[in-house]
């Protein structure tokens, strides 16, 4: 994974703050990093790339619009249903 210069500076700053504030935690994280260096990150922990996030956002918006349209059609059909029932003759043919 490649990071831009700004992101690398931010990570170095976080690392420096961590080393100053909690040296034991920093040592544990360093050990963890050495143990799992070169291994792929598990899929559930991966952050999706920017195009994936946009695609997911568009999909969620489309789903929300479809659900809203379905809800509105159910609402309007329920509102017009009493008119249909009231216009039927009572007592049969």
mmCIF file of N, CA, C and O in Angstrom, residues 20-63:
data_model
loop_
_atom_site.group_PDB
_atom_site.id
_atom_site.type_symbol
_atom_site.label_atom_id
_atom_site.label_comp_id
_atom_site.label_asym_id
_atom_site.label_seq_id
_atom_site.Cartn_x
_atom_site.Cartn_y
_atom_site.Cartn_z
ATOM 1 N N UNK A 20 5.766 8.386 22.849
ATOM 2 C CA UNK A 20 5.884 9.248 24.021
ATOM 3 C C UNK A 20 4.825 8.932 25.064
ATOM 4 O O UNK A 20 5.095 8.958 26.252
ATOM 5 N N UNK A 21 3.610 8.625 24.628
ATOM 6 C CA UNK A 21 2.508 8.468 25.580
ATOM 7 C C UNK A 21 2.421 7.065 26.173
ATOM 8 O O UNK A 21 2.127 6.907 27.344
ATOM 9 N N UNK A 22 2.681 6.023 25.389
ATOM 10 C CA UNK A 22 2.527 4.652 25.884
ATOM 11 C C UNK A 22 3.573 3.764 25.224
ATOM 12 O O UNK A 22 3.321 3.133 24.197
ATOM 13 N N UNK A 23 4.726 3.700 25.830
ATOM 14 C CA UNK A 23 5.826 2.951 25.235
ATOM 15 C C UNK A 23 5.554 1.443 25.221
ATOM 16 O O UNK A 23 5.981 0.740 24.305
ATOM 17 N N UNK A 24 4.818 0.930 26.206
ATOM 18 C CA UNK A 24 4.506 -0.505 26.245
ATOM 19 C C UNK A 24 3.601 -0.888 25.061
ATOM 20 O O UNK A 24 3.838 -1.888 24.382
ATOM 21 N N UNK A 25 2.575 -0.081 24.802
ATOM 22 C CA UNK A 25 1.692 -0.339 23.673
ATOM 23 C C UNK A 25 2.461 -0.232 22.362
ATOM 24 O O UNK A 25 2.280 -1.051 21.450
ATOM 25 N N UNK A 26 3.335 0.745 22.257
ATOM 26 C CA UNK A 26 4.141 0.897 21.047
ATOM 27 C C UNK A 26 5.004 -0.330 20.813
ATOM 28 O O UNK A 26 5.145 -0.805 19.679
ATOM 29 N N UNK A 27 5.586 -0.872 21.883
ATOM 30 C CA UNK A 27 6.417 -2.070 21.750
ATOM 31 C C UNK A 27 5.582 -3.273 21.302
ATOM 32 O O UNK A 27 6.021 -4.070 20.465
ATOM 33 N N UNK A 28 4.380 -3.400 21.831
ATOM 34 C CA UNK A 28 3.503 -4.509 21.432
ATOM 35 C C UNK A 28 3.110 -4.372 19.960
ATOM 36 O O UNK A 28 3.083 -5.367 19.223
ATOM 37 N N UNK A 29 2.801 -3.160 19.522
ATOM 38 C CA UNK A 29 2.440 -2.948 18.120
ATOM 39 C C UNK A 29 3.623 -3.226 17.203
ATOM 40 O O UNK A 29 3.448 -3.772 16.104
ATOM 41 N N UNK A 30 4.816 -2.879 17.640
ATOM 42 C CA UNK A 30 6.004 -3.151 16.843
ATOM 43 C C UNK A 30 6.228 -4.659 16.706
ATOM 44 O O UNK A 30 6.528 -5.163 15.617
ATOM 45 N N UNK A 31 6.033 -5.390 17.798
ATOM 46 C CA UNK A 31 6.157 -6.855 17.756
ATOM 47 C C UNK A 31 5.111 -7.448 16.822
ATOM 48 O O UNK A 31 5.413 -8.324 16.011
ATOM 49 N N UNK A 32 3.897 -6.960 16.924
ATOM 50 C CA UNK A 32 2.823 -7.432 16.046
ATOM 51 C C UNK A 32 3.184 -7.181 14.586
ATOM 52 O O UNK A 32 3.003 -8.047 13.729
ATOM 53 N N UNK A 33 3.709 -5.995 14.308
ATOM 54 C CA UNK A 33 4.094 -5.659 12.941
ATOM 55 C C UNK A 33 5.182 -6.570 12.411
ATOM 56 O O UNK A 33 5.166 -6.970 11.246
ATOM 57 N N UNK A 34 6.141 -6.922 13.260
ATOM 58 C CA UNK A 34 7.211 -7.823 12.825
ATOM 59 C C UNK A 34 6.679 -9.231 12.594
ATOM 60 O O UNK A 34 7.081 -9.909 11.661
ATOM 61 N N UNK A 35 5.780 -9.689 13.449
ATOM 62 C CA UNK A 35 5.253 -11.052 13.322
ATOM 63 C C UNK A 35 4.447 -11.239 12.045
ATOM 64 O O UNK A 35 4.473 -12.304 11.428
ATOM 65 N N UNK A 36 3.701 -10.236 11.662
ATOM 66 C CA UNK A 36 2.779 -10.382 10.535
ATOM 67 C C UNK A 36 3.225 -9.623 9.289
ATOM 68 O O UNK A 36 2.442 -9.434 8.362
ATOM 69 N N UNK A 37 4.493 -9.223 9.238
ATOM 70 C CA UNK A 37 5.011 -8.507 8.074
ATOM 71 C C UNK A 37 4.940 -9.420 6.851
ATOM 72 O O UNK A 37 5.247 -10.600 6.909
ATOM 73 N N UNK A 38 4.498 -8.904 5.750
ATOM 74 C CA UNK A 38 4.440 -9.667 4.513
ATOM 75 C C UNK A 38 3.161 -10.468 4.327
ATOM 76 O O UNK A 38 2.944 -11.045 3.272
ATOM 77 N N UNK A 39 2.313 -10.515 5.333
ATOM 78 C CA UNK A 39 1.052 -11.246 5.186
ATOM 79 C C UNK A 39 -0.043 -10.287 4.727
ATOM 80 O O UNK A 39 -0.033 -9.107 5.053
ATOM 81 N N UNK A 40 -0.995 -10.826 3.991
ATOM 82 C CA UNK A 40 -2.118 -10.017 3.532
ATOM 83 C C UNK A 40 -3.041 -9.708 4.697
ATOM 84 O O UNK A 40 -3.233 -10.524 5.600
ATOM 85 N N UNK A 41 -3.613 -8.533 4.629
ATOM 86 C CA UNK A 41 -4.582 -8.146 5.641
ATOM 87 C C UNK A 41 -5.882 -8.913 5.393
ATOM 88 O O UNK A 41 -6.288 -9.090 4.241
ATOM 89 N N UNK A 42 -6.552 -9.382 6.454
ATOM 90 C CA UNK A 42 -7.827 -10.081 6.258
ATOM 91 C C UNK A 42 -8.842 -9.177 5.552
ATOM 92 O O UNK A 42 -8.874 -7.964 5.787
ATOM 93 N N UNK A 43 -9.642 -9.772 4.704
ATOM 94 C CA UNK A 43 -10.596 -9.002 3.899
ATOM 95 C C UNK A 43 -11.523 -8.108 4.726
ATOM 96 O O UNK A 43 -11.772 -6.964 4.336
ATOM 97 N N UNK A 44 -12.078 -8.591 5.858
ATOM 98 C CA UNK A 44 -12.988 -7.709 6.610
ATOM 99 C C UNK A 44 -12.313 -6.460 7.176
ATOM 100 O O UNK A 44 -12.970 -5.484 7.483
ATOM 101 N N UNK A 45 -10.971 -6.485 7.310
ATOM 102 C CA UNK A 45 -10.270 -5.349 7.893
ATOM 103 C C UNK A 45 -9.743 -4.381 6.840
ATOM 104 O O UNK A 45 -9.221 -3.329 7.182
ATOM 105 N N UNK A 46 -9.876 -4.706 5.590
ATOM 106 C CA UNK A 46 -9.369 -3.829 4.530
ATOM 107 C C UNK A 46 -10.289 -2.640 4.334
ATOM 108 O O UNK A 46 -11.504 -2.768 4.370
ATOM 109 N N UNK A 47 -9.688 -1.507 4.104
ATOM 110 C CA UNK A 47 -10.450 -0.303 3.788
ATOM 111 C C UNK A 47 -10.642 -0.284 2.281
ATOM 112 O O UNK A 47 -9.681 -0.408 1.527
ATOM 113 N N UNK A 48 -11.878 -0.168 1.816
ATOM 114 C CA UNK A 48 -12.086 -0.178 0.369
ATOM 115 C C UNK A 48 -11.437 1.025 -0.289
ATOM 116 O O UNK A 48 -11.315 2.091 0.308
ATOM 117 N N UNK A 49 -11.028 0.840 -1.522
ATOM 118 C CA UNK A 49 -10.418 1.947 -2.261
ATOM 119 C C UNK A 49 -11.487 2.987 -2.579
ATOM 120 O O UNK A 49 -12.681 2.740 -2.466
ATOM 121 N N UNK A 50 -11.047 4.127 -3.001
ATOM 122 C CA UNK A 50 -11.976 5.233 -3.267
ATOM 123 C C UNK A 50 -13.044 4.871 -4.304
ATOM 124 O O UNK A 50 -14.223 5.125 -4.078
ATOM 125 N N UNK A 51 -12.687 4.245 -5.453
ATOM 126 C CA UNK A 51 -13.744 3.874 -6.404
ATOM 127 C C UNK A 51 -14.762 2.898 -5.800
ATOM 128 O O UNK A 51 -15.950 2.986 -6.071
ATOM 129 N N UNK A 52 -14.275 1.984 -4.945
ATOM 130 C CA UNK A 52 -15.203 1.049 -4.297
ATOM 131 C C UNK A 52 -16.156 1.787 -3.365
ATOM 132 O O UNK A 52 -17.343 1.476 -3.295
ATOM 133 N N UNK A 53 -15.632 2.775 -2.643
ATOM 134 C CA UNK A 53 -16.496 3.539 -1.737
ATOM 135 C C UNK A 53 -17.545 4.314 -2.520
ATOM 136 O O UNK A 53 -18.711 4.372 -2.117
ATOM 137 N N UNK A 54 -17.149 4.909 -3.659
ATOM 138 C CA UNK A 54 -18.122 5.636 -4.478
ATOM 139 C C UNK A 54 -19.185 4.681 -5.022
ATOM 140 O O UNK A 54 -20.374 4.995 -5.025
ATOM 141 N N UNK A 55 -18.742 3.516 -5.479
ATOM 142 C CA UNK A 55 -19.678 2.535 -6.028
ATOM 143 C C UNK A 55 -20.668 2.091 -4.949
ATOM 144 O O UNK A 55 -21.869 1.992 -5.190
ATOM 145 N N UNK A 56 -20.167 1.845 -3.747
ATOM 146 C CA UNK A 56 -21.055 1.444 -2.649
ATOM 147 C C UNK A 56 -22.029 2.559 -2.303
ATOM 148 O O UNK A 56 -23.207 2.301 -2.033
ATOM 149 N N UNK A 57 -21.536 3.797 -2.297
ATOM 150 C CA UNK A 57 -22.408 4.924 -1.979
ATOM 151 C C UNK A 57 -23.514 5.061 -3.016
ATOM 152 O O UNK A 57 -24.682 5.259 -2.666
ATOM 153 N N UNK A 58 -23.170 4.946 -4.279
ATOM 154 C CA UNK A 58 -24.172 5.043 -5.344
ATOM 155 C C UNK A 58 -25.180 3.900 -5.222
ATOM 156 O O UNK A 58 -26.389 4.103 -5.375
ATOM 157 N N UNK A 59 -24.686 2.706 -4.917
ATOM 158 C CA UNK A 59 -25.582 1.561 -4.754
ATOM 159 C C UNK A 59 -26.541 1.784 -3.591
ATOM 160 O O UNK A 59 -27.744 1.522 -3.705
ATOM 161 N N UNK A 60 -26.029 2.289 -2.478
ATOM 162 C CA UNK A 60 -26.900 2.540 -1.322
ATOM 163 C C UNK A 60 -27.923 3.616 -1.615
ATOM 164 O O UNK A 60 -29.083 3.518 -1.187
ATOM 165 N N UNK A 61 -27.526 4.648 -2.340
ATOM 166 C CA UNK A 61 -28.474 5.704 -2.695
ATOM 167 C C UNK A 61 -29.558 5.144 -3.607
ATOM 168 O O UNK A 61 -30.748 5.431 -3.418
ATOM 169 N N UNK A 62 -29.168 4.323 -4.582
ATOM 170 C CA UNK A 62 -30.156 3.720 -5.487
ATOM 171 C C UNK A 62 -31.105 2.811 -4.719
ATOM 172 O O UNK A 62 -32.320 2.810 -4.967
ATOM 173 N N UNK A 63 -30.571 2.043 -3.768
ATOM 174 C CA UNK A 63 -31.428 1.179 -2.952
ATOM 175 C C UNK A 63 -32.397 2.007 -2.118
ATOM 176 O O UNK A 63 -33.577 1.657 -1.976
#
